[in-house]
Coordinates of C-alpha atoms and ligand atoms in Angstrom, one line a residue:
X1 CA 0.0 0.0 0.0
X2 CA 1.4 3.5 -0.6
X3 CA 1.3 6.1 2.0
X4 CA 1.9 9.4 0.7
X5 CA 3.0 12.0 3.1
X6 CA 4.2 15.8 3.2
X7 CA 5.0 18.5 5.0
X8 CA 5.1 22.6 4.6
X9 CA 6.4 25.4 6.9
X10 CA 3.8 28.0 8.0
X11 CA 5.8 30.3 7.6
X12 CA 5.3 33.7 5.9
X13 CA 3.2 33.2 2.8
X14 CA 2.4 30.0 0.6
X15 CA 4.4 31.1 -2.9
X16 CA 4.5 29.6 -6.1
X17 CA 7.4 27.8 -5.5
X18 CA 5.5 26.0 -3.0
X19 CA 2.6 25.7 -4.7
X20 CA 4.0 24.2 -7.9
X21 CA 6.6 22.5 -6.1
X22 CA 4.2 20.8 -3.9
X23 CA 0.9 21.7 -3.0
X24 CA -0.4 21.4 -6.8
X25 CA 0.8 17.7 -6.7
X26 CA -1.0 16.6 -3.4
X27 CA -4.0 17.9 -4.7
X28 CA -3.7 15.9 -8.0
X29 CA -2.8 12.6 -5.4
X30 CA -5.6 13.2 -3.3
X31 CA -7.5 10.6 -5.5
X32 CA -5.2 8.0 -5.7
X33 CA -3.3 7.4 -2.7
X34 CA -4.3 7.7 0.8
X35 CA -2.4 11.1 1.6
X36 CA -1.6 13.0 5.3
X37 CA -0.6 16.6 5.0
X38 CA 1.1 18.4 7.8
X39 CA 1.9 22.2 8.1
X40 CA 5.1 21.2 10.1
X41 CA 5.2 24.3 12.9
X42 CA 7.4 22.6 15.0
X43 CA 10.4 22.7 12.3
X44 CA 9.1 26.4 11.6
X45 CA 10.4 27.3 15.2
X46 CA 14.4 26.3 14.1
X47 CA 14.3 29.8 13.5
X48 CA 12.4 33.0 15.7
X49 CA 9.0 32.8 14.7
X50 CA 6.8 35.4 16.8
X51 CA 3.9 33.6 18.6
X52 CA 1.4 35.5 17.0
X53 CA 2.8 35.8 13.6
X54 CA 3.4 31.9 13.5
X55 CA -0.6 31.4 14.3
X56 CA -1.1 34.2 12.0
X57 CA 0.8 32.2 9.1
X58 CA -0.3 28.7 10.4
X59 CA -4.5 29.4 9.6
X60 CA -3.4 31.1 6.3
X61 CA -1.5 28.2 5.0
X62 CA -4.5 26.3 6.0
X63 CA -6.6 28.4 4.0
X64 CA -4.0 28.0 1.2
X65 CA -3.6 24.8 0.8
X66 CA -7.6 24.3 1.2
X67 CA -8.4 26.8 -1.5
X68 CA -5.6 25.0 -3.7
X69 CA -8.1 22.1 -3.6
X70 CA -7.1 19.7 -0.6
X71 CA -9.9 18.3 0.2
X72 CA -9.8 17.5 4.1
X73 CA -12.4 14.9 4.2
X74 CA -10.1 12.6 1.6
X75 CA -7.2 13.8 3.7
X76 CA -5.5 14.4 6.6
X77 CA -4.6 17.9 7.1
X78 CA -3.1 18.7 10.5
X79 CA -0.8 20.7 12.4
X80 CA 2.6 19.1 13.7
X81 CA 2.2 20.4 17.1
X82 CA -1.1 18.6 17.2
X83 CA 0.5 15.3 17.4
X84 CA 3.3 14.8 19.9
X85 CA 4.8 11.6 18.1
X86 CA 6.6 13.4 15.4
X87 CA 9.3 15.0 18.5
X88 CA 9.1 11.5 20.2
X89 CA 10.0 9.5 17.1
X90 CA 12.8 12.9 15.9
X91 CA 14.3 12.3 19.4
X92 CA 15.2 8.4 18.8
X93 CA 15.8 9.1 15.4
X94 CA 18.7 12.1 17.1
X95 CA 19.7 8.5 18.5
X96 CA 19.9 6.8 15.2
X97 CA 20.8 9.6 12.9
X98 CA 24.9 10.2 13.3
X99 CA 26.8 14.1 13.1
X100 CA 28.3 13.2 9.9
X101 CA 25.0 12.4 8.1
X102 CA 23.9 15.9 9.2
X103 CA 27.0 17.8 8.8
X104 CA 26.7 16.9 5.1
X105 CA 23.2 18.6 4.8
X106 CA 23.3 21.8 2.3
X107 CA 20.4 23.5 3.7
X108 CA 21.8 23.3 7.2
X109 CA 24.5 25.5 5.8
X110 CA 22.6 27.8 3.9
X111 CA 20.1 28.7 6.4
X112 CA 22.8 29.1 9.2
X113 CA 25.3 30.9 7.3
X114 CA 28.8 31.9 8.7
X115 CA 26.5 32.3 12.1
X116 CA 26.9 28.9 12.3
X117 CA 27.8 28.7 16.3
X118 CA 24.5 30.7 16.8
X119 CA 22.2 28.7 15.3
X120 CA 19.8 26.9 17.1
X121 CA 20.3 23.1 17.6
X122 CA 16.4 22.8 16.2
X123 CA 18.1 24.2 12.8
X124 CA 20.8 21.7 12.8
X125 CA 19.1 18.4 14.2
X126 CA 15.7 19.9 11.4
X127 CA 15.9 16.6 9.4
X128 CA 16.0 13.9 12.0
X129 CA 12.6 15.5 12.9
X130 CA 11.4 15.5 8.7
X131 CA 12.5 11.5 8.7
X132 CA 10.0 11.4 12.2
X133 CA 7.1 13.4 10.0
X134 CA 7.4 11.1 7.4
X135 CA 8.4 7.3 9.3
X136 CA 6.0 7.9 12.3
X137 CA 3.0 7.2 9.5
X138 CA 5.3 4.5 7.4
X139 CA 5.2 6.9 4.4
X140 CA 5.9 5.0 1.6
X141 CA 5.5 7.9 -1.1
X142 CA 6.8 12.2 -0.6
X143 CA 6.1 14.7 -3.2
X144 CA 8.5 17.4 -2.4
X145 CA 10.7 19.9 -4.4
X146 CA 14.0 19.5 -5.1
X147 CA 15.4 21.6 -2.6
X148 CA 13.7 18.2 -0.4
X149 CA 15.7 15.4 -1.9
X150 CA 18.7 15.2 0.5
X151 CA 16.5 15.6 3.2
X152 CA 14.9 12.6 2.0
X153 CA 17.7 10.6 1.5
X154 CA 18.5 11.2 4.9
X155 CA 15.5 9.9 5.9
X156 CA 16.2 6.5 4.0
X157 CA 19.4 6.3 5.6
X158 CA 17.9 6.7 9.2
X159 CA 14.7 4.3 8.7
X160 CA 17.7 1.4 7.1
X161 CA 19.5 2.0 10.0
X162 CA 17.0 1.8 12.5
X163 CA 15.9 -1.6 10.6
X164 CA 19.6 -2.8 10.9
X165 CA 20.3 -1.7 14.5
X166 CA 16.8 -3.7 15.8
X167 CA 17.0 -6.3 13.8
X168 CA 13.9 -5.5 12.0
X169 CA 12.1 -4.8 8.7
X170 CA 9.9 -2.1 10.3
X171 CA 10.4 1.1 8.9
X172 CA 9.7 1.2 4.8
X173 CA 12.4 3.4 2.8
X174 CA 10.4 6.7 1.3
X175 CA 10.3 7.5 -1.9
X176 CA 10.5 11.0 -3.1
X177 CA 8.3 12.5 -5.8
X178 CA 9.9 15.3 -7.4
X179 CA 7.7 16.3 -10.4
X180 CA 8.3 18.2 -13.7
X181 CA 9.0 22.2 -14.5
X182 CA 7.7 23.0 -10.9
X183 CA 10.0 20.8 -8.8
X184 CA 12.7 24.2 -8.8
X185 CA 10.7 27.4 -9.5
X186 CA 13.7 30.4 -9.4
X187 CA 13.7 33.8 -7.7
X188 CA 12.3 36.6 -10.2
X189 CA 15.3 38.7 -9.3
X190 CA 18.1 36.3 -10.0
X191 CA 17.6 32.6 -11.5
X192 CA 20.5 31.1 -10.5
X193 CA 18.5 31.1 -6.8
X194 CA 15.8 29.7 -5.5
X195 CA 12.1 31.1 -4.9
X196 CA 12.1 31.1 -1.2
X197 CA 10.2 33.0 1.6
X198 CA 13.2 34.1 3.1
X199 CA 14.8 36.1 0.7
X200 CA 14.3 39.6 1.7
X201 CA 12.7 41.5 -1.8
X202 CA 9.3 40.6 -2.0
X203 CA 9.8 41.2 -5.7
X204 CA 11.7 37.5 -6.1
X205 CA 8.4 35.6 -5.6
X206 CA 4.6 35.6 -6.7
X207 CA 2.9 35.1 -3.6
X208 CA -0.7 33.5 -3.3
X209 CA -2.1 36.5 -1.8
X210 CA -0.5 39.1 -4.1
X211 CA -3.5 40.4 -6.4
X212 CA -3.7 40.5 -10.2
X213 CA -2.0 44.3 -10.5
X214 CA 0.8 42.6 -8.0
X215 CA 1.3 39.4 -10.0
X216 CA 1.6 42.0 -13.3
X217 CA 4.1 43.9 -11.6
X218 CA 6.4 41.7 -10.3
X219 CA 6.5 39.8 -14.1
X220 CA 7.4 42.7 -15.6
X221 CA 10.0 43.5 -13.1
X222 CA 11.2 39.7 -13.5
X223 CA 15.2 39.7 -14.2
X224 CA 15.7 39.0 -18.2
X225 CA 17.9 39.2 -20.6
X226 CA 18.0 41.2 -24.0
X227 CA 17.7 38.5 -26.6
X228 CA 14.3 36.8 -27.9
X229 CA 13.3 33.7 -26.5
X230 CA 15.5 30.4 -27.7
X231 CA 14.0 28.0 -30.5
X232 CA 15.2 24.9 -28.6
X233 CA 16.1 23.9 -25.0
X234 CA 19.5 24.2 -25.9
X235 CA 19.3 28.1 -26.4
X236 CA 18.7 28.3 -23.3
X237 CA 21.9 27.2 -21.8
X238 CA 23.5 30.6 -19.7
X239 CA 20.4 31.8 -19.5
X240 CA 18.7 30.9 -16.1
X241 CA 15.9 33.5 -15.9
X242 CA 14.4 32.8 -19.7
X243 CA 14.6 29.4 -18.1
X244 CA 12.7 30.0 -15.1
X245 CA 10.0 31.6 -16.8
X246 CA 9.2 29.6 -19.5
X247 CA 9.7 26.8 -16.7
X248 CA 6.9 28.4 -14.7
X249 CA 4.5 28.9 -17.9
X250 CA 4.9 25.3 -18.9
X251 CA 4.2 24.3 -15.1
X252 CA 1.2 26.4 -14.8
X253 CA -0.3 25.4 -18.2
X254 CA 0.5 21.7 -17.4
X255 CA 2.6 21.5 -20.5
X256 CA 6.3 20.3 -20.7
X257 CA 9.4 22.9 -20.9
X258 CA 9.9 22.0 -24.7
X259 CA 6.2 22.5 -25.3
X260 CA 6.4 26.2 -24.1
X261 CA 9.8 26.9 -25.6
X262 CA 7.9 25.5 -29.2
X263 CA 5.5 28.7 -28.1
X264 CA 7.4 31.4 -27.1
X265 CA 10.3 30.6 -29.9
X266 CA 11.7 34.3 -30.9
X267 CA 8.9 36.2 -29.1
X268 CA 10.1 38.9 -27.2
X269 CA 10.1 38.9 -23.1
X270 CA 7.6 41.6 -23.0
X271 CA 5.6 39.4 -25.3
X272 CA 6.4 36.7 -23.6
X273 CA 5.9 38.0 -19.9
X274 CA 2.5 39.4 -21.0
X275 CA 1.0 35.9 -21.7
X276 CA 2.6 34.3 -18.7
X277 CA 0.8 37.0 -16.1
X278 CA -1.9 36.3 -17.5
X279 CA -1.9 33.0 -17.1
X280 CA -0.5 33.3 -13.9
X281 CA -3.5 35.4 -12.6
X282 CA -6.1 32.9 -14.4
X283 CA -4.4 30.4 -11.9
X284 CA -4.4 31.8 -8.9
X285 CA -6.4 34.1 -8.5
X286 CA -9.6 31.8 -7.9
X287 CA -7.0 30.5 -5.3
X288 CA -7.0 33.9 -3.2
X289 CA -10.1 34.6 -3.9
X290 CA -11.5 31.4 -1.7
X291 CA -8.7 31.8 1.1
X292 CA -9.8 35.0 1.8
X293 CA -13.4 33.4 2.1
X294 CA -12.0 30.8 4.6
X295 CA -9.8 33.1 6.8
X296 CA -13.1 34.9 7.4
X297 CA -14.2 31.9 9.2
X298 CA -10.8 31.2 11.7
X299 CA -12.9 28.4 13.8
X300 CA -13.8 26.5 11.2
X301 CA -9.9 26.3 9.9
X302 CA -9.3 25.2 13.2
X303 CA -11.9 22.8 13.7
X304 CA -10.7 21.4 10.4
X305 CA -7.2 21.1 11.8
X306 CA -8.0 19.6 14.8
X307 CA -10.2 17.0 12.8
X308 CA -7.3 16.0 11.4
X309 CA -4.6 15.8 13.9
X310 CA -7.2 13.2 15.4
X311 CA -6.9 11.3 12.5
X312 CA -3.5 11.6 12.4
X313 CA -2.7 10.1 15.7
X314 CA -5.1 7.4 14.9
X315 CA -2.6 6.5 12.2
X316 CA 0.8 7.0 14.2
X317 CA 0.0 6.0 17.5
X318 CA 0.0 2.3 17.3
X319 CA 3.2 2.9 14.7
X320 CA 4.6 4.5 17.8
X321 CA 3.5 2.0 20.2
X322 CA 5.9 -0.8 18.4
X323 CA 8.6 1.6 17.9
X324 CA 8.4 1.9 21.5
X325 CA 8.6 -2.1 22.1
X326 CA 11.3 -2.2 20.0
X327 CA 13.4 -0.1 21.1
X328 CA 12.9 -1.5 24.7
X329 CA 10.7 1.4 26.9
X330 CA 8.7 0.3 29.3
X331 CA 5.1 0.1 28.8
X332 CA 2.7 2.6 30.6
X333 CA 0.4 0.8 32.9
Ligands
TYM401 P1 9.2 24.2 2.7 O1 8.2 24.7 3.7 O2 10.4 25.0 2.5 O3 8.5 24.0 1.3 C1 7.3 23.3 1.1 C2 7.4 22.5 -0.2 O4 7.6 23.4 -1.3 C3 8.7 23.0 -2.0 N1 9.4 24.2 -2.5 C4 9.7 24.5 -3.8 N2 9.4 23.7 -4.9 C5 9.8 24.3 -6.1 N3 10.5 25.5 -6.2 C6 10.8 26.2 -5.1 N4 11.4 27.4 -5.2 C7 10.4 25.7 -3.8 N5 10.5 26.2 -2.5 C8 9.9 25.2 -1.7 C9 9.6 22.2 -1.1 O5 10.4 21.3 -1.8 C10 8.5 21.5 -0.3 O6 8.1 20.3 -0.9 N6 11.5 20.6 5.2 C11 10.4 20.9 4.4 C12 9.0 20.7 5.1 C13 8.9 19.3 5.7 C14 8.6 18.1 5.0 C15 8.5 17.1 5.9 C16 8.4 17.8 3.6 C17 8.9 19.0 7.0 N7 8.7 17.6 7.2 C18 8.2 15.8 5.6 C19 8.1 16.5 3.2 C20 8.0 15.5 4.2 C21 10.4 22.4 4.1 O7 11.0 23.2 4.7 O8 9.6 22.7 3.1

């Protein structure tokens, strides 16, 4: 049976990096597989998150990912806090995991920069508790972006170790899904990075929330180059930001990067850029449209949530409850 699970920081707002990274794909799973969907706030507090901002940003990505089209009655959409087993499982797998698995991650480094001695131990120990998200449900299946795949790796490492250490064949060894033009969506100022909400200029990245003019704006303030779009894939070579672009048109018209590059083939950007807003505001706009219509409602986001973080512990409880034996704790009377 495949288990597909995945996980999003509620932090700041949902972009389209995330969106065509990730959310678009769980909503097209939805039908197939049985999925769990976590808005992981307990790896959002690696770094300072103010209380009220993070519950802020927590019901908006909520609302996001709900007006995206997860449905939470085929689902189960929860909050990480909500279910204390992901921080049980991350501590054994702190246990499992070793300092040179960890010391090897790139986003580790990234995110702490030269700062490195100030960062918290959270940051540093982050993917121990992403292997917990995802082995605490045996997840067999993760859509992520690319920016992910280490991570995953990591997490096979740590559930074939485990299985080694014990003696066992418990722990299955995820899968990632990493799918087509969206899996790396680039920063609008400079395509050699990626679309993050960390990076300071709110200029690099479409945001769900920005509005039609906002979506127009930052497109035509996108980084480009002077020459007309390339004929074939190979014209684009040295040109990250024509790749980007097109790479976002093809993702948001569900069409392959050769399929776009075939229609933009010596248009000019501002031809070019013209069609993509466009398209970008047929997409998501319906999206912010309906998120504003569910953050009027705050309960009911939570009483969705809260729904599903019952669910969720119905699913990783007894999961935990053998990890438990197996490891050798006592059990509670
Ligand atoms: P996060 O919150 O940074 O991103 C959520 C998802 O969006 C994808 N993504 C992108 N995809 C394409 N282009 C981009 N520019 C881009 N930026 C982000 C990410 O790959 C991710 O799929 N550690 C994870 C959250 C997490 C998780 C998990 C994921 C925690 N536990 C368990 C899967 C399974 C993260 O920080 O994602």
């Amino acid at each position: 049976m495949n288990r597909i699970f995945s996980g999003i920081q509620p932090t700041g707002n949902l972009h389209l990096g995330n969106y065509l990274g990730a959310v678009r794909n769980w909503v097209r799973m939805q039908n197939e597989y049985e999925c769990i969907f976590c808005m992981v706030d307990l790896h959002a507090i690696t770094v300072w998150q103010d209380p009220a901002e993070l519950r802020r940003s927590t019901r908006e990505l909520a609302a996001a990912i709900l007006a995206s089209g997860v449905d939470p009655k085929k689902n189960t959409l929860f909050v990480q806090s909500q279910n204390p087993d992901h921080a049980q499982l991350a501590w054994i797998f702190n246990c499992v995991a070793r300092l040179g698995w960890l010391n090897r991650m790139t986003q580790f480094k990234d995110k702490a920069g030269k700062d490195r001695e100030n960062a918290s131990v959270g940051l540093y120990a982050y993917p121990n508790l992403m292997s917990a998200d995802i082995l605490a449900y045996k997840a067999t299946h993760v859509p992520v972006g690319e920016d992910q795949k280490q991570h995953l790796e990591l997490a096979r490492d740590t559930a074939q170790k485990f299985n080694n250490d014990f003696g066992v064949e418990f722990f299955p060894l995820p899968e990632p899904i990493i799918q087509g033009a969206g899996a790396r969506v680039m920063s609008l100022r400079d395509g050699s990075k990626k679309m993050s909400k960390s990076e300071e200029s709110d200029y690099s990245r479409i945001n769900m929330t920005d509005d039609a003019d906002t979506i127009a704006l930052k497109f035509r303030k996108a980084k480009s180059d002077p020459d007309a779009l390339p004929e074939t894939a190979a014209g684009l070579e040295g040109r990250p930001e024509a790749a980007n672009l097109l790479g976002i048109y093809a993702a948001l018209s569900d069409r392959t990067r050769d399929e776009a590059i075939a229609q933009f083939a010596g248009k000019t950007f501002s031809e070019f850029k013209k069609e993509l807003t466009d398209l970008a505001v047929a997409v998501l706009s319906p999206i912010s449209t309906e998120m504003k219509r569910l953050l009027a409602d705050p309960a009911q986001i939570d009483a969705i949530l809260s729904e599903g973080a019952h669910r969720a512990r119905a699913v990783s409880n007894p999961i935990m409850a053998e990890v438990q034996e197996i490891v050798g704790f006592l059990k509670a009377q």
